[in-house]
Amino acid sequence: MDQTEIPTLLDLAIQNLMVNEPVLIHALEEIPRELFIPLFIAAFSGERKNILKAIVSTWPFRCLHVGTLRVQEPHCEVLEAMIDGLQILPVQNSSTRAPKLRVLDLRQDADCRTTCTDISSKFPFCFQSCIYSQQSILKIQEACNNIANSESQPQSSRKPMELFVDLYFDGTLRSRKFLSVLLNKVEQSFGSLHLCCRDLQISKTSDYKSTLKFLDLVCTDHLGIDQAYLSEVSTLLAQMIHLDSLSLSRIIFRSCKGKNFRNFLTHFGQMDNLEELSLSFFSIRDQLNKLLRVLPPELDFLYLTFCELSHKDFISLSQSLQANHLKLLNLSNTQISWEYSEPFVTLLENLSGTLQHLEIDSCLITDSTLSAVIPTLSRCSHLRVLSFASNPITMPVLKHLLQQLTPLMELKYVIYPVPVHCYEQWNSHDTLNQQKLAEVKAQLKGMLQAAQREDMNWTMCSE
């Protein structure tokens, strides 16, 4: 029996309108506003750019969010069409339906509806409205209310608007074209359009210095930078005091004792809302204590990948305030000296009540180190994900680890390395014995079944 959902009369009507583009665009002036949301969803899903532009220009609600709709790529043409449809200039034709749109949100958000419920007829409320920038609708409306009774103040014909977008400065032609469309619209508004970028990802900061001047960086709460000088990073951080997440990769600086590093730490100390920090290819050997000292103790997620950490750094991390709070710790591909494993064991002991996700891939962890860690690891009662792939571990230690971890009922995913006996030469994929590999998988599967933990997924990483 065909289980395909039968389309409703409304679905059929919208499908018919979609194939009659001129008729639909002309009808937007007259159709009930309740039809706009299903029309927008259909036009967006079908990538009907002309229809999208017309819908945005006549949108009868105060806000419009992409929300749960899937965007094929960050800088796609459908988003450009929606930007083009924004009515910056006041409508001259009185017979034309006056647009009410004040907030256009081009970000994907699984928790966001297409439009917010109207709770006031006088104020363009939106749950996503910017609360930090002085150019936001909220701040401008507040200023207007303060002078509402003053007849001497001229009334602008341009109403303030907000455009929310996540930006990826990756140097591609596609992203550069999208930025051009975006910045042209901002320039056309003569200050009435507030561009609010919550998530900003930059590759090679030096290539985008002029573009960054158009952004009100106080709005940004997620920042990722790849390939930049530390001084450039500090300049941006000075304007981003509301960051929730920060990712820095391949940042260039001469010394951790110079002025640039001190300025960097000063700006770090001002980020009270920071919950997630990722450092990759970041030279902080013997200096991690300085960084931890200025970070919020409530940090939830810490990534230190491709970083060279010393014994001193591990002691600092194990004794830090963050060591009692972290939910995620990723030390993968970090050069670590395992001659003394006590600091790492102490770190896990301090995190045993909070840690949910641990990644220590490609850290040259041996049998002796893992054996020393297992007792403490088995007490991490909230652990959900453990990954220690690409480490030289033998089968006996791997089986012992499984036995000790099966009582952790919240642990569902374990990514483990290929045991060394499966290689003729360790970690050389060309010398991998597939028969031995199959035997390892069968043994571990049997142990999980015997422990009644089929819900625990053990996945081998053979790369």
Coordinates of C-alpha atoms in Angstrom, one line a residue:
M1 CA 0.0 0.0 0.0
D2 CA 1.3 3.4 -0.9
Q3 CA 2.3 5.3 2.2
T4 CA 2.9 8.6 0.3
E5 CA 1.2 11.5 2.1
I6 CA -1.8 12.7 0.2
P7 CA -1.4 16.5 -0.6
T8 CA -4.1 18.8 0.8
L9 CA -6.0 21.3 -1.4
L10 CA -3.7 24.0 -0.1
D11 CA -0.6 22.1 -1.2
L12 CA -2.1 21.6 -4.6
A13 CA -3.0 25.3 -4.9
I14 CA 0.5 26.3 -4.0
Q15 CA 2.1 23.8 -6.4
N16 CA -0.1 25.3 -9.2
L17 CA 0.9 28.9 -8.3
M18 CA 4.6 27.9 -8.3
V19 CA 4.5 27.0 -12.0
N20 CA 2.7 30.3 -12.8
E21 CA 5.3 32.7 -11.5
P22 CA 4.0 36.0 -13.0
V23 CA 0.5 35.2 -11.7
L24 CA 1.8 34.4 -8.2
I25 CA 3.9 37.5 -8.0
H26 CA 1.0 39.7 -9.1
A27 CA -1.3 38.0 -6.6
L28 CA 0.9 38.7 -3.7
E29 CA -0.7 42.1 -3.4
E30 CA -4.1 40.6 -2.7
I31 CA -3.7 37.1 -1.1
P32 CA -4.4 36.6 2.6
R33 CA -1.3 36.9 4.8
E34 CA -1.9 33.4 6.2
L35 CA -0.8 32.0 2.8
F36 CA 2.6 33.7 2.9
I37 CA 4.3 31.2 5.1
P38 CA 3.5 28.1 3.1
L39 CA 4.2 30.0 -0.1
F40 CA 7.6 31.1 1.3
I41 CA 8.5 27.5 2.3
A42 CA 7.6 26.2 -1.1
A43 CA 9.5 28.9 -2.9
F44 CA 12.6 28.5 -0.7
S45 CA 12.5 24.7 -1.0
G46 CA 12.1 24.9 -4.8
E47 CA 14.8 27.7 -5.1
R48 CA 12.3 30.0 -7.0
K49 CA 14.5 33.1 -6.7
N50 CA 12.1 35.6 -8.4
I51 CA 9.2 34.5 -6.2
L52 CA 11.3 34.7 -3.1
K53 CA 12.3 38.2 -3.9
A54 CA 8.7 39.2 -4.4
I55 CA 7.6 37.5 -1.2
V56 CA 10.2 39.2 0.9
S57 CA 9.3 42.6 -0.6
T58 CA 5.6 42.2 0.4
W59 CA 6.0 40.1 3.6
P60 CA 3.1 41.0 5.8
F61 CA 4.8 40.1 9.1
R62 CA 7.5 41.9 11.1
C63 CA 10.1 39.1 10.9
L64 CA 11.1 36.3 8.5
H65 CA 13.4 33.5 9.4
V66 CA 14.9 30.7 7.3
G67 CA 14.8 28.7 10.5
T68 CA 14.5 25.0 9.9
L69 CA 14.6 25.2 6.1
R70 CA 17.7 23.6 4.6
V71 CA 20.3 25.9 2.9
Q72 CA 22.3 24.0 0.3
E73 CA 25.4 26.1 0.8
P74 CA 26.2 29.2 3.0
H75 CA 26.3 31.7 0.2
C76 CA 23.6 30.4 -2.1
E77 CA 21.6 32.4 -4.6
V78 CA 18.3 32.0 -2.8
L79 CA 19.7 34.0 0.1
E80 CA 20.9 36.6 -2.4
A81 CA 17.3 36.8 -3.8
M82 CA 15.9 37.4 -0.3
I83 CA 18.5 40.1 0.4
D84 CA 17.5 41.8 -2.9
G85 CA 13.9 41.7 -1.9
L86 CA 14.4 43.8 1.2
Q87 CA 12.5 47.1 0.8
I88 CA 14.9 49.7 2.1
L89 CA 13.2 52.7 0.4
P90 CA 9.6 53.7 1.4
V91 CA 6.9 52.4 -1.0
Q92 CA 5.8 55.3 -3.2
N93 CA 2.7 53.6 -4.7
S94 CA -0.2 53.9 -2.2
S95 CA -2.0 51.0 -3.9
T96 CA 0.9 48.6 -3.1
R97 CA 0.7 46.6 0.0
A98 CA 3.0 48.3 2.5
P99 CA 5.8 45.9 3.6
K100 CA 6.0 45.2 7.3
L101 CA 9.2 43.3 7.3
R102 CA 11.7 44.7 9.8
V103 CA 13.9 41.6 10.6
L104 CA 15.2 39.2 8.0
D105 CA 17.0 36.2 9.4
L106 CA 19.0 34.1 6.9
R107 CA 20.5 31.7 9.4
Q108 CA 19.5 28.1 9.8
D109 CA 18.1 27.4 13.3
A110 CA 16.3 24.2 14.2
D111 CA 14.5 26.0 17.1
C112 CA 13.2 29.0 15.1
R113 CA 9.8 29.4 13.4
T114 CA 9.3 31.2 10.1
T115 CA 7.9 34.2 11.9
C116 CA 7.4 35.2 15.5
T117 CA 4.0 35.6 17.0
D118 CA 2.7 39.1 17.1
I119 CA 2.5 40.3 20.7
S120 CA 2.3 44.0 20.1
S121 CA 0.8 46.1 17.4
K122 CA 3.1 49.0 18.0
F123 CA 6.5 47.5 18.4
P124 CA 8.2 45.1 15.8
F125 CA 9.1 42.4 18.4
C126 CA 11.2 39.5 17.3
F127 CA 12.6 36.8 19.6
Q128 CA 15.9 36.9 17.6
S129 CA 16.3 40.7 17.7
C130 CA 19.8 42.0 18.5
I131 CA 20.2 43.3 22.0
Y132 CA 23.8 44.5 22.0
S133 CA 24.4 46.9 19.1
Q134 CA 23.4 50.6 19.3
Q135 CA 22.2 50.3 15.7
S136 CA 19.7 47.5 16.6
I137 CA 16.0 47.9 16.3
L138 CA 15.6 47.6 20.1
K139 CA 18.1 50.4 20.8
I140 CA 16.7 52.7 18.1
Q141 CA 13.1 52.1 19.3
E142 CA 14.1 52.9 22.8
A143 CA 15.8 56.1 21.7
C144 CA 12.7 57.0 19.6
N145 CA 10.4 56.5 22.6
N146 CA 12.5 58.9 24.6
I147 CA 11.9 61.7 22.1
A148 CA 8.4 60.6 21.0
N149 CA 6.8 63.8 22.5
S150 CA 9.3 66.1 20.9
E151 CA 7.8 67.8 17.8
S152 CA 11.1 69.4 16.9
Q153 CA 12.7 66.0 16.0
P154 CA 12.4 65.2 12.3
Q155 CA 10.8 61.9 11.4
S156 CA 12.9 59.7 9.1
S157 CA 11.1 58.0 6.2
R158 CA 13.4 55.0 6.6
K159 CA 12.5 52.6 9.3
P160 CA 15.3 50.7 11.0
M161 CA 15.7 47.1 9.8
E162 CA 17.9 44.2 10.8
L163 CA 19.5 41.5 8.7
F164 CA 20.9 38.4 10.4
V165 CA 23.4 36.3 8.6
D166 CA 26.2 33.9 9.3
L167 CA 29.3 34.8 7.3
Y168 CA 32.1 32.6 6.0
F169 CA 35.1 34.5 4.6
D170 CA 36.8 31.6 2.8
G171 CA 38.1 33.4 -0.3
T172 CA 35.9 31.5 -2.8
L173 CA 34.2 33.3 -5.7
R174 CA 30.8 32.2 -4.4
S175 CA 31.4 33.8 -1.0
R176 CA 32.8 37.0 -2.5
K177 CA 29.7 37.4 -4.7
F178 CA 27.5 36.9 -1.7
L179 CA 29.4 39.5 0.3
S180 CA 29.1 42.0 -2.6
V181 CA 25.3 41.6 -2.7
L182 CA 25.2 42.0 1.1
L183 CA 27.4 45.1 1.4
N184 CA 25.6 46.8 -1.5
K185 CA 22.3 46.5 0.3
V186 CA 23.9 47.9 3.5
E187 CA 25.3 50.9 1.6
Q188 CA 21.9 51.5 -0.1
S189 CA 20.2 51.7 3.3
F190 CA 22.3 54.8 4.4
G191 CA 22.5 53.4 8.0
S192 CA 18.9 52.2 8.3
L193 CA 19.8 48.5 7.9
H194 CA 21.7 46.9 10.8
L195 CA 23.8 43.9 9.6
C196 CA 24.0 41.5 12.5
C197 CA 26.5 38.6 12.2
R198 CA 26.3 36.1 15.0
D199 CA 28.6 33.5 13.5
L200 CA 31.7 34.8 11.7
Q201 CA 34.3 32.4 10.2
I202 CA 37.4 34.0 8.6
S203 CA 40.3 32.4 6.6
K204 CA 43.2 34.8 6.3
T205 CA 42.1 37.9 8.2
S206 CA 44.4 40.2 6.2
D207 CA 42.3 39.6 3.1
Y208 CA 39.1 41.0 4.7
K209 CA 40.1 44.0 6.7
S210 CA 38.0 46.4 4.6
T211 CA 35.0 44.1 4.6
L212 CA 35.1 43.7 8.4
K213 CA 34.6 47.5 8.8
F214 CA 31.0 47.0 7.7
L215 CA 30.2 44.6 10.5
D216 CA 29.1 45.6 14.0
L217 CA 31.3 43.0 15.7
V218 CA 29.7 43.5 19.1
C219 CA 26.9 41.3 17.8
T220 CA 29.1 38.3 17.1
D221 CA 28.9 35.4 19.6
H222 CA 30.7 32.7 17.5
L223 CA 34.1 33.5 15.9
G224 CA 36.5 31.3 14.0
I225 CA 39.8 32.5 12.6
D226 CA 42.3 30.5 10.5
Q227 CA 45.6 32.0 9.5
A228 CA 46.2 35.4 11.1
Y229 CA 48.7 37.4 13.1
L230 CA 48.0 37.5 16.8
S231 CA 47.8 41.3 16.7
E232 CA 44.9 41.0 14.1
V233 CA 43.1 38.5 16.4
S234 CA 43.4 40.9 19.3
T235 CA 42.0 43.8 17.3
L236 CA 38.9 41.8 16.6
L237 CA 38.5 40.4 20.1
A238 CA 38.6 43.9 21.5
Q239 CA 35.2 44.5 19.8
M240 CA 33.7 41.1 20.7
I241 CA 33.0 41.0 24.4
H242 CA 29.9 38.8 24.0
L243 CA 31.6 35.7 22.5
D244 CA 30.2 32.3 23.4
S245 CA 32.5 30.3 21.1
L246 CA 36.0 31.1 19.8
S247 CA 38.2 29.0 17.5
L248 CA 41.7 30.0 16.6
S249 CA 43.9 28.0 14.2
R250 CA 47.4 28.7 12.8
I251 CA 47.8 32.0 14.6
I252 CA 51.3 33.6 14.1
F253 CA 53.2 35.3 16.9
R254 CA 56.8 35.5 18.0
S255 CA 56.7 34.9 21.7
C256 CA 54.3 34.3 24.6
K257 CA 56.3 37.0 26.5
G258 CA 55.7 39.9 24.2
K259 CA 53.3 42.8 24.1
N260 CA 51.0 41.1 21.5
F261 CA 50.5 38.1 23.7
R262 CA 49.8 40.2 26.8
N263 CA 47.1 42.2 24.8
F264 CA 45.7 38.9 23.6
L265 CA 45.3 37.7 27.2
T266 CA 43.7 41.0 28.3
H267 CA 40.9 40.6 25.7
F268 CA 40.5 37.0 26.7
G269 CA 39.9 38.1 30.3
Q270 CA 37.0 40.2 29.2
M271 CA 35.0 37.3 27.6
D272 CA 32.8 36.4 30.6
N273 CA 30.3 34.5 28.4
L274 CA 32.8 32.2 26.7
E275 CA 31.7 28.6 26.8
E276 CA 33.8 27.0 24.0
L277 CA 37.4 27.5 23.1
S278 CA 39.3 25.7 20.3
L279 CA 43.0 26.2 19.7
S280 CA 44.7 24.4 16.9
F281 CA 48.3 24.7 15.7
F282 CA 48.7 27.2 18.5
S283 CA 52.1 27.5 20.2
I284 CA 51.5 27.7 23.9
R285 CA 54.1 25.2 25.3
D286 CA 54.7 26.0 29.0
Q287 CA 52.3 28.9 28.8
L288 CA 48.9 27.2 29.2
N289 CA 48.6 28.5 32.8
K290 CA 48.5 32.1 31.6
L291 CA 45.6 31.3 29.3
L292 CA 43.6 29.3 31.8
R293 CA 44.0 32.0 34.4
V294 CA 42.0 34.5 32.4
L295 CA 39.4 32.1 30.9
P296 CA 36.0 31.8 32.6
P297 CA 35.9 28.9 35.1
E298 CA 32.5 27.9 33.6
L299 CA 34.1 26.9 30.3
D300 CA 32.2 23.9 28.9
F301 CA 34.2 22.8 25.8
L302 CA 38.0 22.9 25.4
Y303 CA 39.8 21.8 22.2
L304 CA 43.6 21.8 22.2
T305 CA 44.5 20.0 19.0
F306 CA 47.8 20.0 17.2
C307 CA 49.3 21.9 20.2
E308 CA 52.5 20.9 21.9
L309 CA 51.8 20.6 25.6
S310 CA 54.4 20.1 28.2
H311 CA 54.3 18.3 31.6
K312 CA 54.0 21.7 33.1
D313 CA 50.9 22.5 30.9
F314 CA 49.2 19.3 32.1
I315 CA 49.8 20.2 35.7
S316 CA 48.3 23.6 35.1
L317 CA 45.3 22.1 33.3
S318 CA 44.7 19.6 36.1
Q319 CA 44.8 22.3 38.7
S320 CA 42.8 24.9 36.9
L321 CA 39.3 26.0 37.8
Q322 CA 38.1 24.8 34.4
A323 CA 39.1 21.2 35.4
N324 CA 36.0 21.0 37.6
H325 CA 33.6 22.1 34.9
L326 CA 34.5 20.9 31.4
K327 CA 32.0 18.8 29.5
L328 CA 34.2 18.2 26.5
L329 CA 37.9 17.9 26.2
N330 CA 39.8 17.3 22.9
L331 CA 43.5 16.8 23.0
S332 CA 43.9 15.0 19.7
N333 CA 47.0 15.2 17.6
T334 CA 48.8 17.0 20.5
Q335 CA 52.3 16.1 21.3
I336 CA 52.2 14.9 24.9
S337 CA 55.0 13.6 27.1
W338 CA 53.5 10.5 28.8
E339 CA 56.6 9.7 30.9
Y340 CA 54.5 10.8 33.9
S341 CA 50.8 10.3 33.5
E342 CA 49.8 11.6 37.0
P343 CA 48.7 15.1 35.8
F344 CA 46.4 13.6 33.2
V345 CA 45.0 11.1 35.8
T346 CA 44.4 14.0 38.2
L347 CA 42.7 16.0 35.4
L348 CA 40.3 13.1 34.7
E349 CA 39.6 12.7 38.4
N350 CA 38.6 16.4 38.7
L351 CA 36.4 16.0 35.6
S352 CA 34.8 12.7 36.6
G353 CA 31.6 14.5 37.6
T354 CA 31.1 16.6 34.5
L355 CA 33.0 15.1 31.5
Q356 CA 30.8 13.9 28.7
H357 CA 33.1 13.8 25.7
L358 CA 36.8 12.9 25.6
E359 CA 39.0 12.8 22.5
I360 CA 42.7 11.8 22.6
D361 CA 43.3 10.6 19.1
S362 CA 46.8 10.4 17.7
C363 CA 48.5 11.2 21.0
L364 CA 51.0 8.3 21.1
I365 CA 49.2 6.8 24.1
T366 CA 50.7 3.4 24.9
D367 CA 49.5 0.4 26.9
S368 CA 51.2 1.6 30.1
T369 CA 49.6 5.1 29.9
L370 CA 46.1 3.8 29.1
S371 CA 46.4 1.2 31.9
A372 CA 47.2 3.9 34.3
V373 CA 44.2 6.0 33.1
I374 CA 41.6 3.2 33.0
P375 CA 40.6 3.2 36.8
T376 CA 40.0 7.0 36.7
L377 CA 38.3 6.8 33.3
S378 CA 35.9 4.2 34.6
R379 CA 34.7 6.7 37.2
C380 CA 33.7 9.3 34.7
S381 CA 30.0 8.5 35.2
H382 CA 28.6 11.0 32.7
L383 CA 30.9 10.1 29.8
R384 CA 29.0 9.6 26.5
V385 CA 31.7 9.7 23.9
L386 CA 35.3 8.4 24.1
S387 CA 37.7 8.5 21.1
F388 CA 41.3 7.3 21.3
A389 CA 42.0 6.3 17.7
S390 CA 45.4 6.0 16.1
N391 CA 47.3 5.1 19.3
P392 CA 49.6 2.0 19.7
I393 CA 47.4 -0.2 21.9
T394 CA 47.5 -4.0 22.2
M395 CA 44.5 -6.3 22.2
P396 CA 44.7 -7.3 25.9
V397 CA 44.6 -3.7 27.1
L398 CA 41.8 -2.9 24.7
K399 CA 39.7 -5.8 26.1
H400 CA 40.5 -4.7 29.7
L401 CA 39.3 -1.2 28.9
L402 CA 36.0 -2.5 27.5
Q403 CA 35.4 -4.6 30.6
Q404 CA 36.0 -1.5 32.8
L405 CA 33.8 0.8 30.7
T406 CA 30.7 -1.3 30.3
P407 CA 29.3 -0.2 33.7
L408 CA 29.2 3.4 32.4
M409 CA 25.5 3.4 31.2
E410 CA 25.7 6.8 29.6
L411 CA 28.7 5.8 27.4
K412 CA 27.3 5.0 24.0
Y413 CA 30.1 5.7 21.5
V414 CA 33.7 4.5 21.7
I415 CA 36.2 5.0 18.8
Y416 CA 39.2 2.8 19.3
P417 CA 42.4 2.2 17.4
V418 CA 43.4 -0.9 15.4
P419 CA 45.4 -3.1 17.8
V420 CA 49.1 -3.2 16.9
H421 CA 49.1 -6.9 16.2
C422 CA 46.9 -6.3 13.2
Y423 CA 49.7 -4.5 11.5
E424 CA 53.0 -5.8 10.2
Q425 CA 54.2 -2.2 10.6
W426 CA 52.1 -0.2 13.1
N427 CA 49.8 2.4 11.6
S428 CA 50.8 1.5 8.1
H429 CA 47.5 0.9 6.3
D430 CA 49.1 -1.1 3.6
T431 CA 50.3 -3.7 6.1
L432 CA 46.9 -4.2 7.8
N433 CA 45.8 -7.8 8.2
Q434 CA 42.1 -7.8 7.4
Q435 CA 41.5 -11.3 8.9
K436 CA 43.0 -10.2 12.2
L437 CA 40.9 -7.0 12.1
A438 CA 37.7 -9.0 11.6
E439 CA 38.6 -11.2 14.6
V440 CA 39.1 -8.1 16.8
K441 CA 35.7 -6.8 15.9
A442 CA 34.1 -10.2 16.6
Q443 CA 35.7 -10.5 20.0
L444 CA 34.7 -7.0 21.1
K445 CA 31.2 -7.5 19.8
G446 CA 30.9 -10.8 21.8
M447 CA 32.2 -9.1 25.0
L448 CA 29.5 -6.3 24.6
Q449 CA 26.8 -8.9 24.1
A450 CA 28.0 -10.9 27.2
A451 CA 27.9 -7.6 29.2
Q452 CA 24.4 -6.8 27.8
R453 CA 25.7 -3.6 26.4
E454 CA 24.7 -3.9 22.7
D455 CA 23.6 -0.2 23.1
M456 CA 27.3 0.7 23.3
N457 CA 28.7 1.3 19.8
W458 CA 32.4 0.5 19.5
T459 CA 33.8 1.8 16.2
M460 CA 37.3 1.0 14.9
C461 CA 39.2 3.8 13.3
S462 CA 41.7 2.2 10.8
E463 CA 42.9 5.4 9.2

